[in-house]
Short mmCIF file of C-alpha atoms in Angstrom, two decimals:
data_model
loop_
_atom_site.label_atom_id
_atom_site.label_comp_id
_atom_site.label_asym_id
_atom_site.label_seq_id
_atom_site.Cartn_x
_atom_site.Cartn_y
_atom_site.Cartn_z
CA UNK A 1 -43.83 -20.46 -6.86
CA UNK A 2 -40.76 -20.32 -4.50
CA UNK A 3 -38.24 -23.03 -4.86
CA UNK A 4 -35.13 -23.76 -2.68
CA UNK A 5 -31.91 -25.57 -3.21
CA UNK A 6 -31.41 -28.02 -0.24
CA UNK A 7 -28.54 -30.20 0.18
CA UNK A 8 -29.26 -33.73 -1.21
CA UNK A 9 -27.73 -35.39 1.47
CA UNK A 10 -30.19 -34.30 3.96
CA UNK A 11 -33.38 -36.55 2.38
CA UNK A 12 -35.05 -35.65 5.45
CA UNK A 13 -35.71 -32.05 5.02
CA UNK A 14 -36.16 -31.89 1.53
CA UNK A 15 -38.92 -34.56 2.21
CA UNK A 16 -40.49 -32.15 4.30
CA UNK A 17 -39.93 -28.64 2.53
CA UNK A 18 -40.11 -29.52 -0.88
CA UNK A 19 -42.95 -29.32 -3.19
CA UNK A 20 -42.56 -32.67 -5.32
CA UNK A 21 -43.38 -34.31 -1.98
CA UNK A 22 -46.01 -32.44 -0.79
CA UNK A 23 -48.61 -35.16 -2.16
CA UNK A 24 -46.44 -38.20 -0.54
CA UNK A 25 -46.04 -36.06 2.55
CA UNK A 26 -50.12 -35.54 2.63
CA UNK A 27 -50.36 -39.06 2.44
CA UNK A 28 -47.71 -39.71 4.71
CA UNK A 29 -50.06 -37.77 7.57
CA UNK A 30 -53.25 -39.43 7.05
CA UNK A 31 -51.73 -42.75 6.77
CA UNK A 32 -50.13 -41.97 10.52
CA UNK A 33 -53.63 -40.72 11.78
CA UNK A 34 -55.44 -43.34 10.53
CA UNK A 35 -53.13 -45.84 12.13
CA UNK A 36 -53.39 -44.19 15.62
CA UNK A 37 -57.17 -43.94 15.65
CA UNK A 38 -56.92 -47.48 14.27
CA UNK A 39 -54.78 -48.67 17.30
CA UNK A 40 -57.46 -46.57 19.50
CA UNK A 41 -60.21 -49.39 18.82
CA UNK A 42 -63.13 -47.47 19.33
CA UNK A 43 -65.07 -48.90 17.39
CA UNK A 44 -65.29 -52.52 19.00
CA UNK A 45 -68.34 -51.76 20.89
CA UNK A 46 -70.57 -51.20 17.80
CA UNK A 47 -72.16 -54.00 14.93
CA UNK A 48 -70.10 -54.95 12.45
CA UNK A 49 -71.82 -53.10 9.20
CA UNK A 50 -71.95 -49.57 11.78
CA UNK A 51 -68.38 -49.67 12.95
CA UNK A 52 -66.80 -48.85 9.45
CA UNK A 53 -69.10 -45.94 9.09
CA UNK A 54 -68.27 -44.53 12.43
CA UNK A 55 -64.72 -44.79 11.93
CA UNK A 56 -65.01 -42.93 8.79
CA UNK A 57 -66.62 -40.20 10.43
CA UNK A 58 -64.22 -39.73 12.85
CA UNK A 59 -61.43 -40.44 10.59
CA UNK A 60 -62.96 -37.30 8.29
CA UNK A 61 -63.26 -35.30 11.21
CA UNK A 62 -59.96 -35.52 12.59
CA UNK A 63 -58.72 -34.83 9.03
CA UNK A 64 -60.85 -31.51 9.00
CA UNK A 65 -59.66 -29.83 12.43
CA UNK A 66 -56.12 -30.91 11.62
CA UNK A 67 -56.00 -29.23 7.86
CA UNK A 68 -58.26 -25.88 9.90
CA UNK A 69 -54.91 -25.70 12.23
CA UNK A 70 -52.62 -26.00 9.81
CA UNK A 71 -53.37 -23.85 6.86
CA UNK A 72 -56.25 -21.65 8.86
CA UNK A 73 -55.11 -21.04 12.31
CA UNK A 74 -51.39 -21.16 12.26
CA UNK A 75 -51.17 -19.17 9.44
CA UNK A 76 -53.60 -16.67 11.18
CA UNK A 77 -52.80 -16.20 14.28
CA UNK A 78 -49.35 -18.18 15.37
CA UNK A 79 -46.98 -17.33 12.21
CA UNK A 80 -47.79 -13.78 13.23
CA UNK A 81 -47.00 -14.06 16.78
CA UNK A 82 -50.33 -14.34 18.17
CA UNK A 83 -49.65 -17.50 20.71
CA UNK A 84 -52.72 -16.66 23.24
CA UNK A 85 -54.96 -16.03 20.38
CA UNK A 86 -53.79 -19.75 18.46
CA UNK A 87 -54.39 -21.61 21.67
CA UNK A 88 -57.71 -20.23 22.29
CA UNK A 89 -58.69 -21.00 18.53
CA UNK A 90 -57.33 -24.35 18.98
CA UNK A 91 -58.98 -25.30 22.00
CA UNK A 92 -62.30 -24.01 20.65
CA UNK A 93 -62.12 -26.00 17.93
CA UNK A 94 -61.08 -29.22 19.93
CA UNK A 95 -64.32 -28.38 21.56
CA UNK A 96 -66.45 -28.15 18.32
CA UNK A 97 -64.68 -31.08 16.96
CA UNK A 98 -65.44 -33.17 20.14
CA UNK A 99 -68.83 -31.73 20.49
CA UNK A 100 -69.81 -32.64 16.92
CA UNK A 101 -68.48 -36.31 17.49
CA UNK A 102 -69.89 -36.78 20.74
CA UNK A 103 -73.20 -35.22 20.21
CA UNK A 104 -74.16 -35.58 16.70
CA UNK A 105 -71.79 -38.55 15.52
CA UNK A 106 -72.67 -40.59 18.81
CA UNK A 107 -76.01 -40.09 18.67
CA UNK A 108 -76.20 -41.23 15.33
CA UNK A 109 -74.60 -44.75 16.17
CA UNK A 110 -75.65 -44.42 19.78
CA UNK A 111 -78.28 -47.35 18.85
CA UNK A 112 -75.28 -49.37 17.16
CA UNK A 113 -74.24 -50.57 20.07
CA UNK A 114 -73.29 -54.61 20.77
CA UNK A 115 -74.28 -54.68 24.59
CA UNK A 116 -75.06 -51.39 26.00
CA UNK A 117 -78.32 -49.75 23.93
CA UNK A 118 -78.14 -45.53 24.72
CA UNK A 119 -74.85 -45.90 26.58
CA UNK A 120 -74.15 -42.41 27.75
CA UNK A 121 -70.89 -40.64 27.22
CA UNK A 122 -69.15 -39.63 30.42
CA UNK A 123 -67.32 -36.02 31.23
CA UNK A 124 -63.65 -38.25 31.80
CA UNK A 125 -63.95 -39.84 28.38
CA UNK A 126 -64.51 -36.51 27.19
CA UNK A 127 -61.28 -35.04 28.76
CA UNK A 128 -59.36 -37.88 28.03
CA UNK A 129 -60.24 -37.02 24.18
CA UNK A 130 -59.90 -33.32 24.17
CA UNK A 131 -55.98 -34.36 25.51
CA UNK A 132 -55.75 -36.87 22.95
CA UNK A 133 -57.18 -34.22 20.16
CA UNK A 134 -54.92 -31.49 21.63
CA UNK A 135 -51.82 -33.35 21.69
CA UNK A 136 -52.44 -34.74 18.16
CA UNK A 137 -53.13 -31.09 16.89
CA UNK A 138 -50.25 -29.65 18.20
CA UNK A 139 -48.21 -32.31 17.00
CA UNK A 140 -49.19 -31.32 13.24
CA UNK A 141 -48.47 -27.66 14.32
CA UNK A 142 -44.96 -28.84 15.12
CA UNK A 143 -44.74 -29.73 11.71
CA UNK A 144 -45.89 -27.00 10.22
CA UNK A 145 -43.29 -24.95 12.20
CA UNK A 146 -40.73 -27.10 11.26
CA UNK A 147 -41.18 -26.31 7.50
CA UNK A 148 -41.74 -22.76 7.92
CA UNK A 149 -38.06 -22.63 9.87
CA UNK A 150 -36.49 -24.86 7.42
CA UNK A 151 -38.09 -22.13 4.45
CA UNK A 152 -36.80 -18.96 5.98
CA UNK A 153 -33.71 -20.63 7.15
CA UNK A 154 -32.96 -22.24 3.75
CA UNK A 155 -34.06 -18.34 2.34
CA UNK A 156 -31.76 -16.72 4.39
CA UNK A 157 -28.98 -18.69 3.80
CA UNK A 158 -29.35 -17.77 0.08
CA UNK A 159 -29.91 -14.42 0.46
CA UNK A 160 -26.45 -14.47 2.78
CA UNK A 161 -24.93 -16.18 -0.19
CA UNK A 162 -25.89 -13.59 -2.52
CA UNK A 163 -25.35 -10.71 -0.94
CA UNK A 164 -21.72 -11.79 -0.03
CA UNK A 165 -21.20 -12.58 -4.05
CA UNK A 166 -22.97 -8.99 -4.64
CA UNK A 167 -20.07 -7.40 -2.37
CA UNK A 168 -17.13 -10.03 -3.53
CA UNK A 169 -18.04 -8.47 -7.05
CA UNK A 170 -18.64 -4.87 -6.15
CA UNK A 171 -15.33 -4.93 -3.97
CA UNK A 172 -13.33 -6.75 -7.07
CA UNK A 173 -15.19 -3.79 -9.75
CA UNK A 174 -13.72 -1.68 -7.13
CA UNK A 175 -9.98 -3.08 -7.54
CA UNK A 176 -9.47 -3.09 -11.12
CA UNK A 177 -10.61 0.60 -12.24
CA UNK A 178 -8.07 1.48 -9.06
CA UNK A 179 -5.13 -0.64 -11.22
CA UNK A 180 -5.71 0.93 -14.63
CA UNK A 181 -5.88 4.55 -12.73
CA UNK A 182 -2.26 4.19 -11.78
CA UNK A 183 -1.28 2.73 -15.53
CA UNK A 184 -2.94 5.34 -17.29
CA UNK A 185 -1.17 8.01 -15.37
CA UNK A 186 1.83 5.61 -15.95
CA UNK A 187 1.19 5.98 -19.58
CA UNK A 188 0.10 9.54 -19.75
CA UNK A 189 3.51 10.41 -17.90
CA UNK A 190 5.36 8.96 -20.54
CA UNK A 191 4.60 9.88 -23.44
CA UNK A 192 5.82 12.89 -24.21
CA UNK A 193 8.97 11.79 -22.52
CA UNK A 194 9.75 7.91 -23.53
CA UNK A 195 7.70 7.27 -26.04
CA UNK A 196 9.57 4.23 -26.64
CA UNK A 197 8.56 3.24 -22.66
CA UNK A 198 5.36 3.95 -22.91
CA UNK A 199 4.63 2.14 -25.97
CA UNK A 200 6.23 -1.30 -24.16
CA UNK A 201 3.76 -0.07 -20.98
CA UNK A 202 0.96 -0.69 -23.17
CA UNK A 203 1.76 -3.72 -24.62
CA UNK A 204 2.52 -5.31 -21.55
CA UNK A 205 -0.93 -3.13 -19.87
CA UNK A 206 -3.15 -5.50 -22.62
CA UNK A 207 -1.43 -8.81 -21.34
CA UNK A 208 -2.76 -7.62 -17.63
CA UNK A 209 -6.19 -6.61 -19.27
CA UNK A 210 -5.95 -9.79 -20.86
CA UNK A 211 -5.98 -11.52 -17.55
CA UNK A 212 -8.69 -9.30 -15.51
CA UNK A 213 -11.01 -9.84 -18.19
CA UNK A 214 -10.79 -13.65 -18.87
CA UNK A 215 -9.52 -15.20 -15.70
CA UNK A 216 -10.00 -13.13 -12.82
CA UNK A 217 -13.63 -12.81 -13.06
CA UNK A 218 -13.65 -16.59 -12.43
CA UNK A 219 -14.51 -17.98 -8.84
CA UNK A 220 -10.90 -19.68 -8.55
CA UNK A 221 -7.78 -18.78 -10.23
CA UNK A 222 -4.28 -20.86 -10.36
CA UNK A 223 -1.81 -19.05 -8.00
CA UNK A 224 1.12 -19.39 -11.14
CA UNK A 225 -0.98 -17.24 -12.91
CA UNK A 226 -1.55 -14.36 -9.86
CA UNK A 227 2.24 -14.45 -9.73
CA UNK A 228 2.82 -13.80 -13.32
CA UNK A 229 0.86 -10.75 -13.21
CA UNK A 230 2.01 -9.40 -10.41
CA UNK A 231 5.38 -9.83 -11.75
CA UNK A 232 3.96 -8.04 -15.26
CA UNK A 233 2.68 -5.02 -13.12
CA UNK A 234 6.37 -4.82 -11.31
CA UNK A 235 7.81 -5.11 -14.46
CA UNK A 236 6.08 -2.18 -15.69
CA UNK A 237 6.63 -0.29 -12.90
CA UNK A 238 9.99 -0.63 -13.04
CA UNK A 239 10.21 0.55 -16.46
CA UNK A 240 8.26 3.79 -15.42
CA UNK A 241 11.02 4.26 -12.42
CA UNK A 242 14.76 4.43 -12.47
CA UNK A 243 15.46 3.82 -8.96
CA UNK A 244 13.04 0.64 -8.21
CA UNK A 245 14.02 -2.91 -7.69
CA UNK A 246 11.59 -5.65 -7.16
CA UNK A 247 12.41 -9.81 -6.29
CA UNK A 248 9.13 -12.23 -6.21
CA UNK A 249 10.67 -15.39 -4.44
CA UNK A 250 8.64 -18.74 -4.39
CA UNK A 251 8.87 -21.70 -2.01
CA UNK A 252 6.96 -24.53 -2.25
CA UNK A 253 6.81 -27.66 -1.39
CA UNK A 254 3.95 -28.83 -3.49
CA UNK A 255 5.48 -31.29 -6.67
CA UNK A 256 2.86 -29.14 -8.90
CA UNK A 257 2.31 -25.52 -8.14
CA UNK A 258 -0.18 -25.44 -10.97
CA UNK A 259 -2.74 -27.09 -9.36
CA UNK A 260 -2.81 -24.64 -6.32
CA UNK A 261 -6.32 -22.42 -6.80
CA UNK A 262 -6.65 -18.96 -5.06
CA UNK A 263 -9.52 -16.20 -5.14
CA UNK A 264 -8.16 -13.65 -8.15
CA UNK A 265 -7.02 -10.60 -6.92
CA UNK A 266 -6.16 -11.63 -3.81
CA UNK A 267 -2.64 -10.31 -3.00
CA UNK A 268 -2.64 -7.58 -5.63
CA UNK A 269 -4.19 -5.13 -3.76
CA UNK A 270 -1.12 -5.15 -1.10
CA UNK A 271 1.28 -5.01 -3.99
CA UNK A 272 -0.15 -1.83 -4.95
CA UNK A 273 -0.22 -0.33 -1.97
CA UNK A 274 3.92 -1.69 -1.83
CA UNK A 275 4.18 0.54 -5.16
CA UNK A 276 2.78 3.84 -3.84
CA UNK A 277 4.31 3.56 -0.24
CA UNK A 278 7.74 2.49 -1.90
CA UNK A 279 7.95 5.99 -4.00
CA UNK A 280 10.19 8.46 -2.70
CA UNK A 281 10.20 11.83 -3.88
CA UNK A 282 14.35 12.41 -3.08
CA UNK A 283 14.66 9.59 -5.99
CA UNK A 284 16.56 6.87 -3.46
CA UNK A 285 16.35 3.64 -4.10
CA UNK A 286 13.11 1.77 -3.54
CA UNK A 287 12.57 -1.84 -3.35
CA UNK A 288 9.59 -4.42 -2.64
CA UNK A 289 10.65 -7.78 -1.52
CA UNK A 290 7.60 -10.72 -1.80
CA UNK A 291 7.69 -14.27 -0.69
CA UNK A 292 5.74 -17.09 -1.75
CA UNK A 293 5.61 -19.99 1.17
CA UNK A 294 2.74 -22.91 -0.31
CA UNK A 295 2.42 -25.97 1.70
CA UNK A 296 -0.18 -28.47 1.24
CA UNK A 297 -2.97 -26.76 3.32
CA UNK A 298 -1.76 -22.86 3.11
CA UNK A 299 -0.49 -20.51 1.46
CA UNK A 300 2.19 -17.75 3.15
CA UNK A 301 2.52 -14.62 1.28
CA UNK A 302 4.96 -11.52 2.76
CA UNK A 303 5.39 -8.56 1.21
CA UNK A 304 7.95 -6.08 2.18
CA UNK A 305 9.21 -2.76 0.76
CA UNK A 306 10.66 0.43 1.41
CA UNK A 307 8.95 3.18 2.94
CA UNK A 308 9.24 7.05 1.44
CA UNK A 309 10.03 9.51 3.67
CA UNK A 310 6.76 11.37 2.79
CA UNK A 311 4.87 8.36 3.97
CA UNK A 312 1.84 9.76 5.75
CA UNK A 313 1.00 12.10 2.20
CA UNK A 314 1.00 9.30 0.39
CA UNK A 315 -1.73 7.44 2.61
CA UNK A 316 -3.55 10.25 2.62
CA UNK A 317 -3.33 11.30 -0.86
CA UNK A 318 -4.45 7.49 -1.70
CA UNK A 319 -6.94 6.75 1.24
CA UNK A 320 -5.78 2.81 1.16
CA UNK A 321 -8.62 1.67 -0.75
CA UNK A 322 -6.91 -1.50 -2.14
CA UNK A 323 -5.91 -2.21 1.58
CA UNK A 324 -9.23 -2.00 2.95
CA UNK A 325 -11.12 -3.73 0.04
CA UNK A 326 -8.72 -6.84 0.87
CA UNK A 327 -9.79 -6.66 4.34
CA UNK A 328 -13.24 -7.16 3.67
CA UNK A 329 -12.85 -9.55 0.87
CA UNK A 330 -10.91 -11.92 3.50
CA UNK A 331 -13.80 -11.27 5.63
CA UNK A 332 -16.08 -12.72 3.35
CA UNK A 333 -13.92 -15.49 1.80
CA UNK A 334 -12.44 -17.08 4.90
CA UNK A 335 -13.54 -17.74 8.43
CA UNK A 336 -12.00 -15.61 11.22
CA UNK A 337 -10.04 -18.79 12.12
CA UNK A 338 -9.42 -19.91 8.56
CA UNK A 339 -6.56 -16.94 7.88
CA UNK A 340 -3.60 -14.49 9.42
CA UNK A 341 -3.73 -10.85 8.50
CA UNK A 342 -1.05 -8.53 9.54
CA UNK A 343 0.67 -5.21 8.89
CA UNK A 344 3.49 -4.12 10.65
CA UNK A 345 5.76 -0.63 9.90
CA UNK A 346 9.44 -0.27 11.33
CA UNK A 347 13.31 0.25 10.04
CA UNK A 348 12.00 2.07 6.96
CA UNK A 349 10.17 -0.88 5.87
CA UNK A 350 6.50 -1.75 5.30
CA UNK A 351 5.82 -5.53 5.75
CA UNK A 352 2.45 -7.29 4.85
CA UNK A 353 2.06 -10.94 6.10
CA UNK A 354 -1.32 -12.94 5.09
CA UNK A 355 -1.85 -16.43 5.26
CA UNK A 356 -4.37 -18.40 3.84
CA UNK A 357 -5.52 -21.34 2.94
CA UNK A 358 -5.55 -23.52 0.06
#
C-alpha cells in the first residue's frame, strides 16, 4: 500500500487522500446523500409503514450508481482519458438507475399511495431526475478527481525531492574524490623531495578527511567550520608552494557567527578552482584574496586571485568540474531569486562573487 507524507497543516487534504480516513470519509458521503434525498421529500405522498421502505430503496440505489462511477467507470474510462466514452457510461447508467426506480421501484409502491391510487409518472419528472442524478454523480466524480490530483501531485513532489537529494549527493561524491586528487599529487610530489612537508601534508590531509567524513555529509553545516577548512586546504597549499600567499578576511555583523548554517561544500569548489588558476609556471607570486560579508539574512562570499599566464591550459587541462558542480548545486539549493552568482576575469585577476542566503 502507497502512503504519502502531507503537510499537517492542511487537515483538509489529508482528510481526503489519506487512508485512516477513508472509512469516516465513506461515511461522510452517505451521510450527505442521505440528507439531500431527505430534504427531497419524496416520500410524503405514500402511507406511513411504505414510505421508509421506499426511501431505502432509493437511498440503496443511489448508493450503487454512485460507488459504479467512482471505482468502475472513472477508473475505466475517464482516468485514462476516455471523456466521450465516461459520459456515455454515465448517462446510461442514470438511465438504468432511473428506469429501475421508476419502473420497478414505483410500481412496487405505486399502490402506496395517500390520495392518488396508480398515479402515473410523467416524462418532466423524469428529466428533472436524470438532472438531479447527473449532477449528483458528477459531483462524486469531482471528488474522485480531486484525490487522484492530490496523489500524483503529492507523488511528484516526492519524487522531485528525491531526485534533487540523489543529484545534491552525486554532485557532492563528485567534489570530494576531485579534492583528495589534487592532495595526493600534493603528497606524491613531495616525498622524495620534503619529506618533512609531506609528512605535515598528511597530517593536516586527515584533519580535512576528518571533516568530509563526519560533518559535511550532514544537510547543514556551521559556516566557522567551512572557513576552517578552507583555511586548512590553503594552508597546505602553501606549504606545497614557495611563491603563494593566501588572506581569508571575515566581516560580520552577527554577535555569534557560530550559529550561521550553510550547505557543506559550498564555497570550496571556487577555492579550488582559485588554487589551479593561481599557479604560474614562471614561479611569480600568486595570491588568493577571500572575503567573508554575513549579515542577518545573507551571506557575501568573494574570492579573488591571481591569474597564470598559461590560463586557458589550465582550464582545459582541468575542465572546471568543481565550477560547474557548484552551479548546479545552487540550482538545486536556492531559488533563481534566492542567490547572486558571478564570475568576472580582468587586470590579471580572477574574481568569484556568490551570495546567498542564510
Amino acid at each position: 500500500m502507497e502512503t504519502y507524507q502531507y503537510n499537517k497543516t492542511s487537515g483538509i487534504i489529508t482528510f481526503l487522500v489519506d487512508a485512516r480516513y477513508r472509512f469516516f470519509r465513506h461515511i461522510l458521503l452517505l451521510l450527505w446523500l442521505f440528507l439531500l434525498l431527505a430534504n427531497v421529500n419524496f416520500i410524503s405522498e405514500f402511507t406511513q409503514n411504505s414510505r421508509y421502505f421506499l426511501f431505502l430503496a432509493v437511498f440503496l440505489t443511489f448508493v450503487m450508481m454512485i460507488y459504479i462511477n467512482m471505482y468502475v467507470i472513472v477508473p475505466l474510462f475517464f482516468f485514462k482519458g476516455k471523456y466521450m466514452a465516461y459520459l456515455l457510461t454515465v448517462f446510461m447508467l442514470c438511465i438504468l438507475g432511473l428506469s429501475f426506480l421508476i419502473f420497478i421501484i414505483g410500481n412496487l409502491f405505486n399502490d402506496y399511495h395517500i390520495n392518488n391510487l396508480h398515479k402515473s409518472f410523467e416524462i418532466s419528472e423524469y428529466f428533472g431526475s436524470m438532472n438531479f442524478v447527473m449532477l449528483f454523480i458528477l459531483l462524486t466524480t469531482t471528488i474522485k478527481l480531486l484525490q487522484r490530483w492530490i496523489m500524483d501531485s503529492t507523488r511528484m513532489s516526492e519524487l522531485k525531492t528525491l531526485t534533487m537529494n540523489l543529484e545534491l549527493n552525486e554532485l557532492k561524491n563528485q567534489i570530494t574524490p576531485h579534492f583528495l586528487f589534487n592532495m595526493l599529487n600534493n603528497i606524491k610530489a613531495l616525498i622524495r623531495n620534503n619529506p618533512s612537508k609531506a609528512t605535515d601534508i598528511i597530517i593536516r590531509l586527515s584533519d580535512l578527511l576528518r571533516y568530509q567524513l563526519y560533518e559535511s555529509s550532514n544537510e547543514k553545516v556551521r559556516l566557522t567550520s567551512e572557513i576552517k577548512f578552507i583555511t586548512n586546504f590553503l594552508s597546505l597549499e602553501k606549504i606545497r608552494r614557495d611563491h603563494f600567499d593566501f588572506t581569508i578576511q571575515t566581516n560580520d555583523k552577527l554577535s555569534d557567527l557560530r550559529t550561521v548554517e550553510i550547505p557543506p561544500n559550498v564555497f570550496m569548489p571556487f577555492v579550488e578552482n582559485a588554487v589551479k588558476h593561481s599557479a604560474d609556471i614562471t614561479e611569480n607570486e600568486s595570491n588568493i584574496n577571500i572575503q567573508f560579508s554575513i549579515t542577518e539574512k545573507e551571506i557575501f562570499f568573494c574570492c579573488i586571485n591571481s591569474v597564470s599566464s598559461d590560463k586557458e591550459k589550465i582550464q582545459n587541462l582541468y575542465g572546471g568540474l568543481g565550477l560547474k558542480n557548484i552551479t548546479r548545486r545552487l540550482q538545486l539549493l536556492y531559488a533563481d531569486n534566492e542567490y547572486k552568482f558571478e564570475i568576472s576575469s580582468q587586470n590579471h585577476q580572477y574574481t568569484v562573487k556568490l551570495k546567498i542566503p542564510i
